XYZ file of C-alpha atoms in Angstrom:
409
model
C 7.951 33.607 -10.149
C 7.542 30.234 -8.476
C 7.181 26.554 -9.206
C 3.749 24.946 -8.983
C 2.954 21.260 -9.346
C -0.594 20.601 -10.526
C -2.265 17.204 -10.425
C -5.442 16.390 -12.360
C -7.395 13.222 -11.637
C -9.247 10.877 -13.960
C -12.567 12.744 -13.995
C -10.751 16.030 -14.680
C -9.209 14.562 -17.867
C -12.077 12.242 -18.747
C -12.729 13.631 -22.241
C -11.137 15.827 -24.901
C -13.265 18.750 -23.684
C -12.052 18.185 -20.131
C -8.453 18.032 -21.318
C -8.982 21.375 -23.053
C -10.222 22.761 -19.726
C -7.152 21.376 -17.952
C -4.909 22.973 -20.580
C -6.582 26.328 -19.877
C -6.055 25.928 -16.115
C -2.383 25.137 -16.708
C -2.013 28.157 -19.002
C -3.561 30.432 -16.345
C -0.824 29.517 -13.881
C 1.867 29.753 -16.571
C 0.666 33.242 -17.496
C 0.935 34.222 -13.830
C 4.680 33.799 -14.257
C 5.085 30.372 -12.687
C 7.011 27.312 -13.802
C 4.573 24.421 -14.106
C 4.820 20.649 -13.678
C 1.572 18.801 -14.332
C 0.839 15.251 -13.169
C -2.153 13.474 -14.689
C -4.110 10.272 -14.188
C -5.617 8.034 -16.838
C -8.757 9.356 -18.531
C -12.005 8.641 -16.697
C -12.595 4.919 -16.196
C -9.670 3.836 -18.397
C -7.931 1.924 -15.598
C -11.130 0.047 -14.715
C -11.653 -0.831 -18.376
C -8.101 -2.145 -18.719
C -8.489 -4.237 -15.568
C -11.774 -5.594 -16.922
C -10.204 -6.666 -20.205
C -7.350 -8.393 -18.376
C -9.803 -10.272 -16.140
C -11.685 -11.484 -19.230
C -8.477 -13.162 -20.343
C -7.337 -14.481 -16.970
C -8.834 -14.560 -13.453
C -5.372 -13.962 -11.990
C -3.195 -12.072 -14.494
C 0.508 -11.575 -13.826
C 1.177 -8.522 -11.653
C 4.082 -7.573 -13.912
C 1.892 -7.618 -16.999
C -0.842 -5.690 -15.188
C 1.674 -2.918 -14.487
C 2.718 -2.971 -18.144
C -0.962 -2.680 -19.130
C -2.199 -0.127 -16.607
C 0.729 2.249 -17.087
C -0.496 2.907 -20.630
C -3.549 4.816 -19.378
C -1.566 7.796 -18.116
C 0.572 7.821 -21.249
C -2.521 8.567 -23.337
C -3.373 11.522 -21.110
C 0.088 13.106 -21.074
C 0.249 12.986 -24.871
C -3.197 14.525 -25.369
C -2.616 17.283 -22.807
C 0.762 18.139 -24.340
C -0.810 18.275 -27.807
C -3.531 20.593 -26.436
C -0.957 22.947 -24.881
C 1.205 22.989 -27.997
C -1.826 23.834 -30.129
C -2.472 26.855 -27.900
C 1.055 28.128 -28.454
C 2.690 26.861 -25.254
C 5.790 24.675 -25.287
C 5.231 21.501 -23.296
C 6.970 18.139 -23.007
C 5.412 14.881 -21.835
C 7.242 12.305 -19.730
C 6.319 8.855 -18.540
C 7.096 8.181 -14.885
C 10.419 6.545 -15.674
C 11.419 9.261 -18.148
C 10.772 11.747 -15.350
C 13.293 9.903 -13.175
C 10.848 8.260 -10.771
C 12.424 5.173 -9.198
C 10.502 2.662 -7.120
C 10.965 -0.510 -5.122
C 10.634 -3.800 -7.003
C 6.968 -4.402 -6.213
C 4.272 -4.746 -8.850
C 0.875 -3.161 -8.314
C 1.639 -1.160 -5.175
C 5.236 0.079 -5.343
C 6.660 2.891 -3.246
C 8.802 5.674 -4.641
C 12.419 5.314 -3.480
C 14.105 8.172 -5.356
C 13.548 10.773 -8.066
C 16.220 12.032 -10.436
C 15.160 15.650 -10.932
C 17.520 16.337 -13.839
C 15.129 15.513 -16.755
C 12.293 17.685 -15.435
C 14.557 20.497 -14.243
C 16.219 20.768 -17.649
C 12.868 21.240 -19.373
C 11.749 23.810 -16.817
C 14.937 25.820 -17.419
C 13.959 25.994 -21.094
C 10.642 27.555 -20.078
C 8.596 24.501 -21.009
C 5.609 23.074 -19.175
C 6.380 19.507 -18.088
C 3.598 16.911 -18.169
C 4.307 13.753 -16.144
C 2.371 10.489 -16.086
C 1.279 9.752 -12.539
C 0.940 6.360 -10.872
C 4.099 4.825 -12.347
C 7.854 4.475 -12.134
C 10.771 2.176 -12.837
C 12.175 -0.374 -10.388
C 15.858 -0.878 -9.621
C 15.784 -3.896 -11.949
C 14.377 -1.859 -14.855
C 10.768 -3.042 -14.557
C 7.750 -0.775 -15.066
C 5.865 -0.488 -11.771
C 2.662 1.179 -10.630
C 2.003 2.874 -7.289
C -1.484 1.542 -6.524
C -4.821 3.291 -6.810
C -4.497 7.003 -6.156
C -0.789 6.832 -6.954
C -0.898 9.947 -9.131
C -1.403 11.998 -5.949
C 1.803 10.482 -4.609
C 3.653 11.230 -7.848
C 2.603 14.879 -7.692
C 3.540 15.467 -4.056
C 6.817 13.560 -4.383
C 7.785 15.716 -7.382
C 6.770 18.849 -5.483
C 8.994 17.749 -2.582
C 12.147 16.982 -4.578
C 11.736 19.984 -6.897
C 11.118 22.229 -3.863
C 7.908 23.540 -5.397
C 6.177 26.516 -3.831
C 2.857 24.702 -3.908
C 1.131 21.507 -5.021
C -2.467 21.821 -6.224
C -4.551 18.644 -6.349
C -7.409 19.220 -8.796
C -10.381 16.906 -8.495
C -14.136 16.719 -9.051
C -14.939 18.231 -5.633
C -14.164 21.735 -4.398
C -12.061 20.674 -1.419
C -11.929 18.391 1.603
C -15.317 17.939 3.236
C -16.370 16.852 6.705
C -17.539 13.630 5.039
C -18.196 12.355 1.530
C -20.605 14.891 -0.047
C -21.732 12.321 -2.618
C -23.510 10.400 0.130
C -24.069 12.887 2.965
C -25.790 15.953 1.536
C -25.055 18.328 4.427
C -21.294 17.752 4.338
C -19.287 20.975 4.725
C -16.096 22.056 3.028
C -13.197 22.722 5.376
C -11.033 25.789 4.663
C -8.029 23.948 6.091
C -7.057 20.680 7.741
C -3.861 19.414 9.345
C -1.583 16.831 7.753
C -2.302 14.400 10.598
C -6.071 14.734 10.286
C -5.931 14.404 6.506
C -3.670 11.363 6.793
C -6.132 9.641 9.111
C -9.071 10.470 6.840
C -7.187 9.250 3.764
C -6.235 5.990 5.466
C -9.805 5.505 6.651
C -11.463 5.672 3.255
C -11.750 9.350 2.320
C -10.904 9.130 -1.380
C -9.972 12.759 -1.967
C -6.229 12.143 -1.390
C -3.954 9.112 -1.383
C -2.416 8.436 2.089
C 1.138 8.231 0.736
C 0.708 11.661 -0.843
C -0.205 13.121 2.544
C 2.789 11.363 4.129
C 5.116 12.940 1.564
C 3.531 16.358 2.122
C 3.952 16.105 5.895
C 7.498 14.750 5.794
C 8.712 17.374 3.333
C 6.401 20.222 4.396
C 4.783 20.532 0.963
C 1.979 23.083 0.844
C -1.085 21.301 -0.549
C -4.412 22.606 -1.769
C -7.286 20.363 -2.846
C -9.497 22.242 -5.304
C -11.958 21.794 -8.148
C -10.795 21.473 -11.745
C -14.092 22.950 -12.980
C -15.088 25.551 -10.364
C -13.087 28.754 -9.860
C -13.048 28.863 -6.056
C -10.641 28.347 -3.197
C -10.183 24.795 -2.026
C -8.905 23.268 1.219
C -5.371 23.977 2.427
C -3.562 21.042 4.031
C -0.898 22.236 6.434
C 0.888 21.415 9.685
C -1.514 23.253 11.972
C -4.990 23.960 10.629
C -7.308 26.699 11.793
C -9.743 25.191 14.283
C -13.417 25.985 14.529
C -14.576 26.736 18.034
C -16.026 23.669 19.781
C -15.361 21.439 16.747
C -13.775 18.394 18.388
C -14.364 16.056 15.428
C -13.334 17.384 12.020
C -14.537 14.599 9.785
C -16.364 11.297 9.394
C -14.870 8.688 7.050
C -16.325 5.387 5.918
C -15.105 2.482 3.842
C -16.932 -0.622 2.619
C -15.751 -4.030 1.357
C -14.133 -4.958 4.667
C -13.619 -8.556 5.814
C -12.876 -9.738 9.342
C -10.599 -12.787 9.466
C -10.364 -14.838 12.669
C -7.576 -17.333 13.362
C -8.735 -19.555 16.219
C -6.978 -21.986 18.538
C -3.462 -20.578 18.182
C -1.263 -22.808 20.366
C 1.828 -20.585 20.609
C 0.819 -16.925 20.294
C 4.368 -15.644 20.883
C 5.585 -17.257 17.674
C 2.391 -17.419 15.642
C 1.353 -13.764 15.894
C 4.611 -12.417 14.510
C 4.697 -15.146 11.876
C 1.136 -14.470 10.664
C 1.716 -10.768 10.088
C 5.184 -11.309 8.625
C 3.762 -13.716 6.058
C 0.956 -11.311 5.115
C 3.319 -8.323 4.931
C 5.636 -10.270 2.642
C 2.731 -10.572 0.181
C 1.860 -6.861 0.630
C -1.485 -7.567 2.283
C -2.506 -4.599 4.401
C -3.904 -5.585 7.805
C -5.877 -2.944 9.644
C -7.671 -3.477 12.963
C -6.241 -6.288 15.131
C -7.831 -7.929 18.174
C -6.317 -10.763 20.237
C -8.077 -12.891 22.839
C -6.888 -15.583 25.264
C -9.161 -18.552 26.090
C -9.328 -20.634 29.278
C -7.137 -23.356 27.795
C -4.433 -20.697 27.205
C -4.792 -20.917 23.441
C -5.163 -17.647 21.594
C -7.590 -16.217 19.065
C -6.730 -13.471 16.610
C -9.031 -11.316 14.502
C -7.981 -8.707 11.975
C -9.591 -6.737 9.186
C -8.552 -6.658 5.530
C -10.059 -5.524 2.255
C -12.369 -8.049 0.566
C -10.044 -8.272 -2.422
C -7.279 -9.697 -0.205
C -9.372 -12.489 1.352
C -8.526 -15.286 -1.085
C -4.797 -14.625 -0.879
C -4.918 -14.265 2.923
C -6.680 -17.591 3.429
C -4.298 -19.260 0.979
C -1.248 -18.015 2.906
C -2.635 -19.034 6.288
C -3.673 -22.498 5.144
C -0.360 -23.096 3.408
C 1.459 -22.369 6.676
C -1.063 -23.981 9.018
C 1.363 -26.456 10.567
C 4.015 -23.834 11.281
C 1.458 -21.378 12.661
C -0.203 -24.087 14.786
C -3.850 -23.005 14.828
C -7.162 -24.914 14.747
C -9.264 -23.084 12.170
C -9.889 -19.927 10.165
C -13.194 -18.088 9.993
C -14.108 -14.927 8.126
C -16.994 -12.520 7.760
C -17.413 -10.195 4.791
C -20.037 -7.531 3.958
C -18.566 -5.291 6.640
C -17.622 -1.608 6.670
C -15.443 0.705 8.735
C -16.821 3.944 10.139
C -14.451 6.490 11.710
C -14.396 9.901 13.351
C -11.263 12.074 13.113
C -10.201 15.267 14.853
C -7.143 16.641 16.614
C -9.473 18.122 19.229
C -10.155 14.606 20.499
C -6.772 14.588 22.272
C -7.985 16.999 24.959
C -11.652 16.018 25.002
C -12.370 12.715 26.821
C -15.665 10.978 26.161
C -15.693 11.298 22.379
C -15.449 7.533 21.851
C -18.239 6.950 24.362
C -20.454 9.395 22.494
C -19.710 7.651 19.196
C -20.668 4.237 20.594
C -23.806 5.677 22.214
C -24.886 6.981 18.803
C -24.268 3.620 17.139
C -26.138 1.770 19.899
C -29.070 4.183 19.648
C -29.301 3.296 15.954
C -29.116 -0.470 16.686
C -25.728 -0.771 14.991
C -23.535 -3.559 16.366
C -19.813 -2.816 16.690
C -17.666 -5.814 15.741
C -14.125 -4.366 16.016
C -12.625 -1.132 17.365
C -9.402 0.767 16.730
C -8.291 4.078 18.230
C -5.492 6.620 18.068
C -5.061 10.050 19.627
C -7.111 11.677 16.877
C -9.443 8.957 15.581
C -11.855 6.202 16.579
C -12.809 3.485 14.074
C -15.437 0.771 14.325
C -16.182 -2.171 12.041
C -19.916 -2.641 11.505
C -22.240 -4.362 9.043
C -21.937 -2.757 5.620
C -25.718 -2.317 5.394
C -25.559 0.254 8.229
C -22.573 2.235 6.941
C -24.334 5.303 5.536
C -26.857 5.485 8.389
C -23.958 5.442 10.857
C -22.094 8.134 8.918
C -25.132 10.410 8.812
C -25.854 9.961 12.517
C -22.266 10.670 13.579
C -22.010 13.636 11.225
C -25.023 15.234 12.903
C -24.042 14.288 16.445
C -20.652 15.974 16.216
C -22.090 19.186 14.727
C -20.537 18.778 11.298
C -23.714 19.362 9.306
C -24.739 22.761 7.962
C -23.621 25.511 5.619
C -20.165 25.542 4.061
C -17.413 26.680 6.381
C -16.170 30.084 5.274
C -12.533 31.121 5.133
């Protein structure tokens, strides 16, 4: 008898019929003799619909009120799933994030979990009940409802698995596992039987939507055994672990891509020593995530700085920079949107020089201009025009021998 944390995403609970299916999957594990904690997202497109209604009322609604609004989506799901389980003769209790003891920092819209009081959930488990927890939400130290950002239910599930010392955390989704690239766009994508925490973390940070990056961080830090699997298909998924089984000659394990990228350039910086730290401190204070950074020095010893952000952060970024223009001492700001980021990831890249060169050769052969570059030991990313994103992904997927039949366990 063990403890399993199961997480079901929005598509998996998108209708009453789907919730019935989820209830059956939960019951299967319960009947296997396991204690079960289930974390769920809001049904289908509920979050998008709530955001849309808020935007009809205000172009810039209060972040506090948005958390109050969006947290209701998961509460609908936990109630319906608990009702479904009870109707099938299984005792279950639903908890909001704060009822489940999830504490977060005092940030609205993208809070991080700081602590979890396991007592409420543990008490229910001792009574033999299935515990259903609303993902994506918690309570700040000042008693405010907070949300964890898109994909935050993954983080809720893995964090609970870590503190409860669960034997396993299953992430149920609408795909059968982690693929070499997004199978919705690249038809010959292959499912991986396993992948390392580090590789999965890079892919998640680079746009692969199958898992939230913070969830992978939690899993790595607390050695939580993860499996990404389908909520509809009865087949093995992808195991995420410290050291994944490597395919022979497979240097690159995946291709990730992400659109809606903007490059911001701050030109004519007079004092780069002060201005660079100030720019990123100001943006970090407003929780704006900066990705690729490039600095250049001109003949007159002034400095230029370019960095990439998500399109949604452009207005706020420009506002912050212009408000502090005198203190930052720069000449002008320029930006370019309609960009995308294309990346290759693989732990085999550490011992195989020339991978980056091959990537850029492929992009050049397809007349794709590279505008920014970022590298680590196991990944290479390039910012390109958004119009070329899928062509670049397909070309790189083929070049690095990722296309073909599903990888077998």
